[in-house]
Amino acid sequence: MADAPQPTFGRPVPRIEDDALLRGRARFVDDLHFADMLEAAFLRSPHAHAAIGGIDTSAAAALPGVVAVLTMDDLRPLLTHDRLVVAMPSPNYRFDVHRPVLARDEVVHVGEPIAVVIATSRYVAEDALALIEVDYDPLPVIADCRQALDPDAPRVHAAIPHNLVAAFDTSYGDTERAFTEAAHVVDGQFWLHRGGSHSMECRGVVARHDALEDRLTVWSSTQTPNVAQRLLCDLLARDSNSIRVVAPDVGGGFGPKLVFYPEEVVVAAAALRLGRPVKWIEDRREHFVSTTQERDQYWDMAMALDAEGNILGIRGSLLHDHGAYTARGLNVAQASAITVPLPYNVPAYALDTKLVLTNKVPVTPIRGAGQPQATFVMERLLDLAARKIGLDRAEIRRRNLVRADQMPCQKPMKLRGGTFVVLDSGNYPEAQRMVLERAGWEGFRARQLEARADGRRIGIGLANYVEGTGRGPFEPVRVRIAGNGRILVASSATAMGQGTKTMLAQVVAEQLGGSMDNVQVTAGDTAAMNLGFGGFNSRQAVMAGSSAHAAAVKVREKAIKAASYLLECAPDDLDIVGTEIRVKGTDRKIGLGDVARTLEGIAGFKLPGDLDPGLEATEQVIVHDMAFSSGSAVAEVEVDIETGQVHVTNFLLAHDCGTMINPMLVDGQVIGGIAHGISNALFEWMGFDENAQPLTNNYGEYLLVTATEMPPIELMHRQSPSPLNQLGVKGVGESGVIPTPAVIISAIENALEEFDVRVAQAPVSPMDLLALIDAGRQRDRGQ
Amino acid sequence: MDHSERRLIELTVNGVIHQVEADVRLTLADLLRHHLHLTGTHIGCEHGVCGACTVLVDGRSARSCLMLAVQANTRAIVTIEGLSVEGEPLRPLQQAFKDHHGLQCGFCTPGILTTLHELLGDNENPSEDEIRVALSGNICRCTGYQGIVAAVRSAVDAIRRGA
Ligand code: FES
Ligand code: FES
């Protein structure tokens, strides 16, 4: 008898995704090719705001190789609606700003699509774009969300009387009293900016209509194929079984690919109208002006503390650049608003949030979704307070962190679905203690002085965070054992590089014989699962993982029950090993496939034990509360005061994402997030001029972190199981990014202590730092 | 402007000789991907910065998005598909990427593997700094590069042990 296989759950097993990717055999959307396929290119607005008179497509249409040039006027007969109505519900909107499928009368940001050329090749389609004549009448532009609220400011949409699209308060406790009774008050104004997502694969769509079956298949580089399918059915007035949406291999998502885009419906409609497959692949320049971004937030904040440095209250305001349309909802600003006080005991909080339209690409979540910004604000306030009171930066945090004995800790704030925020588990002070000890926090001062004597400025920073993960309400998973013994797993969970298929296979294999090779996972295909959402909000290990576990347990129980009849023994004597069910301690056994075949039944015969037919189960575990991951980060930097250059020299993170399904994948998610955070802290800036013309639309101007700027990263895992799900897991996809801008900036300030530099922004460029150092020197001389 | 000029070229890709009549403005990346259906080479920026499209041209790494197909006339190209043999185990570098989680979405991976192939050809025992410098022309949004560097170091050890 072969040895029992190792358990799969909790082990760093290699990914089932890797072989195809490493051999060049993966299938990304641009890798799909069909005979007779046409290629699309979109005409995009060069203006940030303009009225459109006529659109003349005749010269473009006459170009050899062009099959069609379509505008909104051409598409309207195919659609039930002119706009993409995708905004999540909230009572806080002042008005709706849904994106048009294609702009017809007005364009409101550079890059907004106006027409599409469908041709025999992308080369020809782009030639034709240059031949379309659009009669633009430029209108006044608002680029900066701070000026957009001025009563005389230009209006982002000519027909909408002001630019305040939504506003809300997040408050609890008596902040007035907190500030009246405070021994210390600190305040600060902060600018936070994220930029684009920059998945290495841009977006893309291929649509093909099968006339024989009257079925439209749409392959899209999307994080949410089920959501896309529902929208396409609505817009094209088709039944749900006549549209299949598939996310093939997806080359990174990072947030914006959860959004439904005009190109997805335009390409689908074009394929229907032309009766030929149509492909559109976004190029990188388009990505800079058409894929949603996360941009400017301006915070004006104050913190009240007692004499010992205990926080009494926080109050202030947040101005959030929403872009020109509502492409998702208020969620980024909502996440920012509730995240500020989360890791700490903050008795009173009042934040006034305003979401403001600008003539720029819509804002929707990027990895972290508003949480890195809020964490930055909170951690900066704590550093300011530590300085003012004369406390160590670690000590002030220790005094205020939510303690293990408070868990679960309910906060008087609500999630967007209306349930209270409850920190479910964890020991935040212990995570901080661990990371400080490992980083040598106590001994750093001596190292710093030594370096300074050498003319080197080194600094250390600390930041704590929590991350809301596992957004509900559910994500279905079906587990089926086929007649050949293979375990087939299907889920609406969607993979974009995180190892989602491996994660699901591990959870299922753990219950069903332990052989990952025997598990085949289908994810992100509406033909395999017609309900669900997809990948965002660090939710799939929590939501789909829980459903996979529940389904696998059900199938296991049924398989063992059926086998107990077939082998005439007690269920307790049976175990599933590899692809067989064995009677423990004997060589009697039956194949999983044989059990599955038996349960497929024979006409006219009873099923064993009167069991229900079939060896499969579909589960959709429902969870409304979020599982909060948490952690403490320490970074060291060296700043060159002549050039303003920052080198991140060391990075440590003690983090807690509950039970780990695959520690190797957890490390990968966290380290990738940290890289994104370092990039946000030091490099990424999506610039626009005062006419809202993008200033950074290639990788020469828009910088991303590369291998030479990355420090060694050391992770310390703590595993406080979440009580919210059977597996005890919390999400991890966004963890790394959340504390990183805060901790890097804290370290920079520490390195530049002698110049009394206060960095109130991220990203911070070498030029910004030189100016701050200079200002510090002048203050010195002035004294 | 006449875009219709075509030229007959002959090139070797992964050891196979191809004769193609190519538009003079066709990029090498598009030739490989859409005409020869070698879709393992990826396009991340089309302006020469991300490195996803890197292939080997006569043994040296080159950005196939910046090269015209006609410039590849008479040359020998190796793409990701040529770095392993179908049906055989992964080569040590690819295996190390799998063991050390050197890839997530895998979109950047083909360009990174071809870049590293050149590095390891020139320098059989690169230091961590040399590995990072070699990788600095390849953007990976997913991994933070740490798993990639670990994979290269382990592959170097494996190759030196004769694996
Ligand atoms: S696609 Fe060639 S370098 Fe980016
Ligand atoms: S693995 Fe996704 S970009 Fe590198």
mmCIF file with all atom_site columns, C-alpha atoms in Angstrom, chain A residues 14-15 17-19 21-28 30-33 39 121 123-124 127 196-202 249-252 254 279 282-285 288 366-367 496-499 664-669 671-673 675-676 679-680 684 697-700 702 704-714, chain B residues 1 3 23 25-28 30-31 33-35 37-47 49-50 52 80-91 93-95 97-110 113 128-129 131-147 149:
data_model
loop_
_atom_site.group_PDB
_atom_site.id
_atom_site.type_symbol
_atom_site.label_atom_id
_atom_site.label_alt_id
_atom_site.label_comp_id
_atom_site.label_asym_id
_atom_site.label_entity_id
_atom_site.label_seq_id
_atom_site.pdbx_PDB_ins_code
_atom_site.Cartn_x
_atom_site.Cartn_y
_atom_site.Cartn_z
_atom_site.occupancy
_atom_site.B_iso_or_equiv
_atom_site.pdbx_formal_charge
_atom_site.auth_seq_id
_atom_site.auth_comp_id
_atom_site.auth_asym_id
_atom_site.auth_atom_id
_atom_site.pdbx_PDB_model_num
ATOM 1   C CA . PRO A 1 14  ? 4.044   24.401 -6.021  1.00 0.00 ? 14  PRO A CA 1
ATOM 2   C CA . ARG A 1 15  ? 1.408   26.059 -8.167  1.00 0.00 ? 15  ARG A CA 1
ATOM 3   C CA . GLU A 1 17  ? -0.641  27.291 -12.887 1.00 0.00 ? 17  GLU A CA 1
ATOM 4   C CA . ASP A 1 18  ? 3.125   27.462 -13.415 1.00 0.00 ? 18  ASP A CA 1
ATOM 5   C CA . ASP A 1 19  ? 4.055   24.905 -16.051 1.00 0.00 ? 19  ASP A CA 1
ATOM 6   C CA . LEU A 1 21  ? 3.254   29.939 -17.996 1.00 0.00 ? 21  LEU A CA 1
ATOM 7   C CA . LEU A 1 22  ? 6.892   28.821 -17.890 1.00 0.00 ? 22  LEU A CA 1
ATOM 8   C CA . ARG A 1 23  ? 6.687   27.109 -21.264 1.00 0.00 ? 23  ARG A CA 1
ATOM 9   C CA . GLY A 1 24  ? 4.910   29.921 -23.090 1.00 0.00 ? 24  GLY A CA 1
ATOM 10  C CA . ARG A 1 25  ? 1.748   27.836 -23.375 1.00 0.00 ? 25  ARG A CA 1
ATOM 11  C CA . ALA A 1 26  ? -0.581  30.030 -21.318 1.00 0.00 ? 26  ALA A CA 1
ATOM 12  C CA . ARG A 1 27  ? -3.609  31.618 -22.990 1.00 0.00 ? 27  ARG A CA 1
ATOM 13  C CA . PHE A 1 28  ? -4.009  35.315 -22.360 1.00 0.00 ? 28  PHE A CA 1
ATOM 14  C CA . ASP A 1 30  ? -4.426  38.446 -26.915 1.00 0.00 ? 30  ASP A CA 1
ATOM 15  C CA . ASP A 1 31  ? -3.272  34.877 -27.532 1.00 0.00 ? 31  ASP A CA 1
ATOM 16  C CA . LEU A 1 32  ? -6.710  33.876 -28.836 1.00 0.00 ? 32  LEU A CA 1
ATOM 17  C CA . HIS A 1 33  ? -6.948  33.689 -32.555 1.00 0.00 ? 33  HIS A CA 1
ATOM 18  C CA . GLU A 1 39  ? -9.334  43.762 -34.884 1.00 0.00 ? 39  GLU A CA 1
ATOM 19  C CA . SER A 1 121 ? -5.680  44.167 -38.634 1.00 0.00 ? 121 SER A CA 1
ATOM 20  C CA . TYR A 1 123 ? -2.401  48.295 -38.049 1.00 0.00 ? 123 TYR A CA 1
ATOM 21  C CA . VAL A 1 124 ? -5.134  49.185 -40.541 1.00 0.00 ? 124 VAL A CA 1
ATOM 22  C CA . ASP A 1 127 ? -4.524  54.064 -39.769 1.00 0.00 ? 127 ASP A CA 1
ATOM 23  C CA . GLY A 1 196 ? -2.545  53.500 -12.204 1.00 0.00 ? 196 GLY A CA 1
ATOM 24  C CA . SER A 1 197 ? -2.678  49.770 -11.600 1.00 0.00 ? 197 SER A CA 1
ATOM 25  C CA . HIS A 1 198 ? -0.295  48.805 -14.380 1.00 0.00 ? 198 HIS A CA 1
ATOM 26  C CA . SER A 1 199 ? -0.921  45.140 -14.574 1.00 0.00 ? 199 SER A CA 1
ATOM 27  C CA . MET A 1 200 ? 1.714   44.065 -17.087 1.00 0.00 ? 200 MET A CA 1
ATOM 28  C CA . GLU A 1 201 ? -1.051  42.769 -19.306 1.00 0.00 ? 201 GLU A CA 1
ATOM 29  C CA . CYS A 1 202 ? -3.289  45.610 -20.415 1.00 0.00 ? 202 CYS A CA 1
ATOM 30  C CA . ASP A 1 249 ? -5.186  33.662 -18.150 1.00 0.00 ? 249 ASP A CA 1
ATOM 31  C CA . VAL A 1 250 ? -5.123  37.200 -16.790 1.00 0.00 ? 250 VAL A CA 1
ATOM 32  C CA . GLY A 1 251 ? -1.830  39.070 -16.580 1.00 0.00 ? 251 GLY A CA 1
ATOM 33  C CA . GLY A 1 252 ? -2.476  40.853 -13.306 1.00 0.00 ? 252 GLY A CA 1
ATOM 34  C CA . PHE A 1 254 ? -4.792  44.986 -9.165  1.00 0.00 ? 254 PHE A CA 1
ATOM 35  C CA . LYS A 1 279 ? -10.544 41.438 -30.876 1.00 0.00 ? 279 LYS A CA 1
ATOM 36  C CA . GLU A 1 282 ? -5.574  47.890 -25.061 1.00 0.00 ? 282 GLU A CA 1
ATOM 37  C CA . ASP A 1 283 ? -2.106  49.274 -25.643 1.00 0.00 ? 283 ASP A CA 1
ATOM 38  C CA . ARG A 1 284 ? -0.103  50.835 -22.836 1.00 0.00 ? 284 ARG A CA 1
ATOM 39  C CA . ARG A 1 285 ? -0.749  54.397 -23.938 1.00 0.00 ? 285 ARG A CA 1
ATOM 40  C CA . PHE A 1 288 ? -2.774  55.466 -19.112 1.00 0.00 ? 288 PHE A CA 1
ATOM 41  C CA . ILE A 1 366 ? -6.303  49.917 -6.986  1.00 0.00 ? 366 ILE A CA 1
ATOM 42  C CA . ARG A 1 367 ? -4.777  47.233 -4.732  1.00 0.00 ? 367 ARG A CA 1
ATOM 43  C CA . MET A 1 496 ? -5.335  36.975 -12.138 1.00 0.00 ? 496 MET A CA 1
ATOM 44  C CA . GLY A 1 497 ? -2.020  35.631 -10.944 1.00 0.00 ? 497 GLY A CA 1
ATOM 45  C CA . GLN A 1 498 ? -2.550  35.073 -7.234  1.00 0.00 ? 498 GLN A CA 1
ATOM 46  C CA . GLY A 1 499 ? -2.594  31.279 -7.492  1.00 0.00 ? 499 GLY A CA 1
ATOM 47  C CA . MET A 1 664 ? 4.562   30.377 -0.336  1.00 0.00 ? 664 MET A CA 1
ATOM 48  C CA . LEU A 1 665 ? 1.634   32.103 -2.034  1.00 0.00 ? 665 LEU A CA 1
ATOM 49  C CA . VAL A 1 666 ? 1.075   34.283 1.033   1.00 0.00 ? 666 VAL A CA 1
ATOM 50  C CA . ASP A 1 667 ? 4.701   35.429 0.876   1.00 0.00 ? 667 ASP A CA 1
ATOM 51  C CA . GLY A 1 668 ? 4.322   36.189 -2.812  1.00 0.00 ? 668 GLY A CA 1
ATOM 52  C CA . GLN A 1 669 ? 1.181   38.244 -2.285  1.00 0.00 ? 669 GLN A CA 1
ATOM 53  C CA . ILE A 1 671 ? 6.014   40.894 -1.035  1.00 0.00 ? 671 ILE A CA 1
ATOM 54  C CA . GLY A 1 672 ? 4.331   41.916 -4.276  1.00 0.00 ? 672 GLY A CA 1
ATOM 55  C CA . GLY A 1 673 ? 2.144   44.298 -2.308  1.00 0.00 ? 673 GLY A CA 1
ATOM 56  C CA . ALA A 1 675 ? 6.791   46.418 -3.942  1.00 0.00 ? 675 ALA A CA 1
ATOM 57  C CA . HIS A 1 676 ? 3.622   48.177 -5.066  1.00 0.00 ? 676 HIS A CA 1
ATOM 58  C CA . SER A 1 679 ? 6.519   52.207 -5.891  1.00 0.00 ? 679 SER A CA 1
ATOM 59  C CA . ASN A 1 680 ? 3.631   54.341 -4.575  1.00 0.00 ? 680 ASN A CA 1
ATOM 60  C CA . GLU A 1 684 ? 4.365   56.496 -9.233  1.00 0.00 ? 684 GLU A CA 1
ATOM 61  C CA . ASN A 1 697 ? 1.687   58.276 -20.534 1.00 0.00 ? 697 ASN A CA 1
ATOM 62  C CA . ASN A 1 698 ? 4.649   55.988 -20.964 1.00 0.00 ? 698 ASN A CA 1
ATOM 63  C CA . TYR A 1 699 ? 7.091   54.163 -18.731 1.00 0.00 ? 699 TYR A CA 1
ATOM 64  C CA . GLY A 1 700 ? 9.787   56.749 -19.333 1.00 0.00 ? 700 GLY A CA 1
ATOM 65  C CA . TYR A 1 702 ? 5.668   57.108 -15.232 1.00 0.00 ? 702 TYR A CA 1
ATOM 66  C CA . LEU A 1 704 ? 7.521   51.735 -11.574 1.00 0.00 ? 704 LEU A CA 1
ATOM 67  C CA . VAL A 1 705 ? 9.800   50.069 -9.052  1.00 0.00 ? 705 VAL A CA 1
ATOM 68  C CA . THR A 1 706 ? 12.316  47.649 -10.582 1.00 0.00 ? 706 THR A CA 1
ATOM 69  C CA . ALA A 1 707 ? 14.542  44.938 -9.129  1.00 0.00 ? 707 ALA A CA 1
ATOM 70  C CA . THR A 1 708 ? 17.404  47.288 -8.282  1.00 0.00 ? 708 THR A CA 1
ATOM 71  C CA . GLU A 1 709 ? 15.280  49.510 -6.020  1.00 0.00 ? 709 GLU A CA 1
ATOM 72  C CA . MET A 1 710 ? 13.836  46.662 -3.984  1.00 0.00 ? 710 MET A CA 1
ATOM 73  C CA . PRO A 1 711 ? 15.313  45.926 -0.562  1.00 0.00 ? 711 PRO A CA 1
ATOM 74  C CA . PRO A 1 712 ? 15.476  42.457 0.918   1.00 0.00 ? 712 PRO A CA 1
ATOM 75  C CA . ILE A 1 713 ? 12.108  41.790 2.544   1.00 0.00 ? 713 ILE A CA 1
ATOM 76  C CA . GLU A 1 714 ? 11.697  39.682 5.630   1.00 0.00 ? 714 GLU A CA 1
ATOM 77  C CA . MET B 2 1   ? 2.131   56.925 -47.207 1.00 0.00 ? 1   MET B CA 1
ATOM 78  C CA . HIS B 2 3   ? 1.989   50.778 -45.806 1.00 0.00 ? 3   HIS B CA 1
ATOM 79  C CA . ASP B 2 23  ? 4.684   44.118 -44.098 1.00 0.00 ? 23  ASP B CA 1
ATOM 80  C CA . ARG B 2 25  ? 6.062   47.987 -40.658 1.00 0.00 ? 25  ARG B CA 1
ATOM 81  C CA . LEU B 2 26  ? 5.225   44.739 -38.869 1.00 0.00 ? 26  LEU B CA 1
ATOM 82  C CA . THR B 2 27  ? 7.061   44.420 -35.562 1.00 0.00 ? 27  THR B CA 1
ATOM 83  C CA . LEU B 2 28  ? 8.988   41.287 -34.733 1.00 0.00 ? 28  LEU B CA 1
ATOM 84  C CA . ASP B 2 30  ? 3.612   40.791 -33.908 1.00 0.00 ? 30  ASP B CA 1
ATOM 85  C CA . LEU B 2 31  ? 5.260   38.497 -36.423 1.00 0.00 ? 31  LEU B CA 1
ATOM 86  C CA . ARG B 2 33  ? 2.713   36.260 -31.944 1.00 0.00 ? 33  ARG B CA 1
ATOM 87  C CA . HIS B 2 34  ? 0.200   36.678 -34.700 1.00 0.00 ? 34  HIS B CA 1
ATOM 88  C CA . HIS B 2 35  ? 1.813   35.176 -37.786 1.00 0.00 ? 35  HIS B CA 1
ATOM 89  C CA . HIS B 2 37  ? 1.416   31.885 -33.410 1.00 0.00 ? 37  HIS B CA 1
ATOM 90  C CA . LEU B 2 38  ? 4.200   31.815 -30.849 1.00 0.00 ? 38  LEU B CA 1
ATOM 91  C CA . THR B 2 39  ? 2.142   33.681 -28.267 1.00 0.00 ? 39  THR B CA 1
ATOM 92  C CA . GLY B 2 40  ? 4.504   33.058 -25.361 1.00 0.00 ? 40  GLY B CA 1
ATOM 93  C CA . THR B 2 41  ? 6.253   36.370 -26.082 1.00 0.00 ? 41  THR B CA 1
ATOM 94  C CA . HIS B 2 42  ? 4.162   39.109 -24.495 1.00 0.00 ? 42  HIS B CA 1
ATOM 95  C CA . ILE B 2 43  ? 3.550   42.771 -25.141 1.00 0.00 ? 43  ILE B CA 1
ATOM 96  C CA . GLY B 2 44  ? 3.463   44.956 -22.048 1.00 0.00 ? 44  GLY B CA 1
ATOM 97  C CA . CYS B 2 45  ? 4.227   48.461 -23.304 1.00 0.00 ? 45  CYS B CA 1
ATOM 98  C CA . GLU B 2 46  ? 5.239   48.555 -26.983 1.00 0.00 ? 46  GLU B CA 1
ATOM 99  C CA . HIS B 2 47  ? 7.715   51.284 -26.181 1.00 0.00 ? 47  HIS B CA 1
ATOM 100 C CA . VAL B 2 49  ? 10.643  49.759 -21.359 1.00 0.00 ? 49  VAL B CA 1
ATOM 101 C CA . CYS B 2 50  ? 8.834   46.829 -19.709 1.00 0.00 ? 50  CYS B CA 1
ATOM 102 C CA . ALA B 2 52  ? 7.954   41.585 -21.501 1.00 0.00 ? 52  ALA B CA 1
ATOM 103 C CA . ILE B 2 80  ? 10.179  31.335 -24.436 1.00 0.00 ? 80  ILE B CA 1
ATOM 104 C CA . GLU B 2 81  ? 8.802   28.376 -26.369 1.00 0.00 ? 81  GLU B CA 1
ATOM 105 C CA . GLY B 2 82  ? 12.373  27.492 -27.286 1.00 0.00 ? 82  GLY B CA 1
ATOM 106 C CA . LEU B 2 83  ? 13.668  27.468 -23.710 1.00 0.00 ? 83  LEU B CA 1
ATOM 107 C CA . SER B 2 84  ? 12.108  24.129 -22.807 1.00 0.00 ? 84  SER B CA 1
ATOM 108 C CA . VAL B 2 85  ? 11.118  21.021 -24.691 1.00 0.00 ? 85  VAL B CA 1
ATOM 109 C CA . GLU B 2 86  ? 7.492   19.944 -24.739 1.00 0.00 ? 86  GLU B CA 1
ATOM 110 C CA . GLY B 2 87  ? 7.051   16.627 -22.989 1.00 0.00 ? 87  GLY B CA 1
ATOM 111 C CA . GLU B 2 88  ? 10.360  16.928 -21.130 1.00 0.00 ? 88  GLU B CA 1
ATOM 112 C CA . PRO B 2 89  ? 10.797  18.220 -17.560 1.00 0.00 ? 89  PRO B CA 1
ATOM 113 C CA . LEU B 2 90  ? 11.259  21.935 -17.040 1.00 0.00 ? 90  LEU B CA 1
ATOM 114 C CA . ARG B 2 91  ? 14.832  23.163 -17.391 1.00 0.00 ? 91  ARG B CA 1
ATOM 115 C CA . LEU B 2 93  ? 15.859  27.887 -14.452 1.00 0.00 ? 93  LEU B CA 1
ATOM 116 C CA . GLN B 2 94  ? 12.164  27.345 -15.084 1.00 0.00 ? 94  GLN B CA 1
ATOM 117 C CA . GLN B 2 95  ? 11.961  24.713 -12.367 1.00 0.00 ? 95  GLN B CA 1
ATOM 118 C CA . PHE B 2 97  ? 10.974  29.796 -10.862 1.00 0.00 ? 97  PHE B CA 1
ATOM 119 C CA . LYS B 2 98  ? 8.307   27.270 -9.929  1.00 0.00 ? 98  LYS B CA 1
ATOM 120 C CA . ASP B 2 99  ? 10.024  26.215 -6.693  1.00 0.00 ? 99  ASP B CA 1
ATOM 121 C CA . HIS B 2 100 ? 10.698  29.779 -5.534  1.00 0.00 ? 100 HIS B CA 1
ATOM 122 C CA . HIS B 2 101 ? 7.461   31.392 -6.666  1.00 0.00 ? 101 HIS B CA 1
ATOM 123 C CA . GLY B 2 102 ? 9.283   33.530 -9.212  1.00 0.00 ? 102 GLY B CA 1
ATOM 124 C CA . LEU B 2 103 ? 6.074   34.169 -11.103 1.00 0.00 ? 103 LEU B CA 1
ATOM 125 C CA . GLN B 2 104 ? 2.501   35.057 -10.311 1.00 0.00 ? 104 GLN B CA 1
ATOM 126 C CA . CYS B 2 105 ? 0.455   36.145 -13.322 1.00 0.00 ? 105 CYS B CA 1
ATOM 127 C CA . GLY B 2 106 ? 3.362   35.044 -15.474 1.00 0.00 ? 106 GLY B CA 1
ATOM 128 C CA . PHE B 2 107 ? 2.898   37.805 -18.018 1.00 0.00 ? 107 PHE B CA 1
ATOM 129 C CA . CYS B 2 108 ? 6.392   39.255 -17.501 1.00 0.00 ? 108 CYS B CA 1
ATOM 130 C CA . THR B 2 109 ? 7.949   35.805 -17.146 1.00 0.00 ? 109 THR B CA 1
ATOM 131 C CA . PRO B 2 110 ? 8.857   35.027 -20.782 1.00 0.00 ? 110 PRO B CA 1
ATOM 132 C CA . LEU B 2 113 ? 13.492  34.151 -18.650 1.00 0.00 ? 113 LEU B CA 1
ATOM 133 C CA . GLU B 2 128 ? 22.604  39.087 -6.273  1.00 0.00 ? 128 GLU B CA 1
ATOM 134 C CA . ASP B 2 129 ? 23.472  42.621 -7.399  1.00 0.00 ? 129 ASP B CA 1
ATOM 135 C CA . ILE B 2 131 ? 21.074  39.528 -11.079 1.00 0.00 ? 131 ILE B CA 1
ATOM 136 C CA . ARG B 2 132 ? 19.126  42.613 -10.017 1.00 0.00 ? 132 ARG B CA 1
ATOM 137 C CA . VAL B 2 133 ? 20.924  44.828 -12.532 1.00 0.00 ? 133 VAL B CA 1
ATOM 138 C CA . ALA B 2 134 ? 20.234  42.300 -15.301 1.00 0.00 ? 134 ALA B CA 1
ATOM 139 C CA . LEU B 2 135 ? 16.545  42.330 -14.300 1.00 0.00 ? 135 LEU B CA 1
ATOM 140 C CA . SER B 2 136 ? 16.267  46.091 -14.028 1.00 0.00 ? 136 SER B CA 1
ATOM 141 C CA . GLY B 2 137 ? 14.984  46.374 -17.597 1.00 0.00 ? 137 GLY B CA 1
ATOM 142 C CA . ASN B 2 138 ? 12.087  44.036 -16.878 1.00 0.00 ? 138 ASN B CA 1
ATOM 143 C CA . ILE B 2 139 ? 9.063   45.242 -14.967 1.00 0.00 ? 139 ILE B CA 1
ATOM 144 C CA . CYS B 2 140 ? 7.160   42.759 -12.866 1.00 0.00 ? 140 CYS B CA 1
ATOM 145 C CA . ARG B 2 141 ? 4.117   44.152 -11.115 1.00 0.00 ? 141 ARG B CA 1
ATOM 146 C CA . CYS B 2 142 ? 3.306   40.989 -9.183  1.00 0.00 ? 142 CYS B CA 1
ATOM 147 C CA . THR B 2 143 ? 6.288   39.443 -7.441  1.00 0.00 ? 143 THR B CA 1
ATOM 148 C CA . GLY B 2 144 ? 8.366   42.258 -5.963  1.00 0.00 ? 144 GLY B CA 1
ATOM 149 C CA . TYR B 2 145 ? 11.293  40.464 -7.685  1.00 0.00 ? 145 TYR B CA 1
ATOM 150 C CA . GLN B 2 146 ? 12.372  38.624 -4.519  1.00 0.00 ? 146 GLN B CA 1
ATOM 151 C CA . GLY B 2 147 ? 11.173  35.207 -5.694  1.00 0.00 ? 147 GLY B CA 1
ATOM 152 C CA . VAL B 2 149 ? 16.173  36.598 -7.549  1.00 0.00 ? 149 VAL B CA 1
#
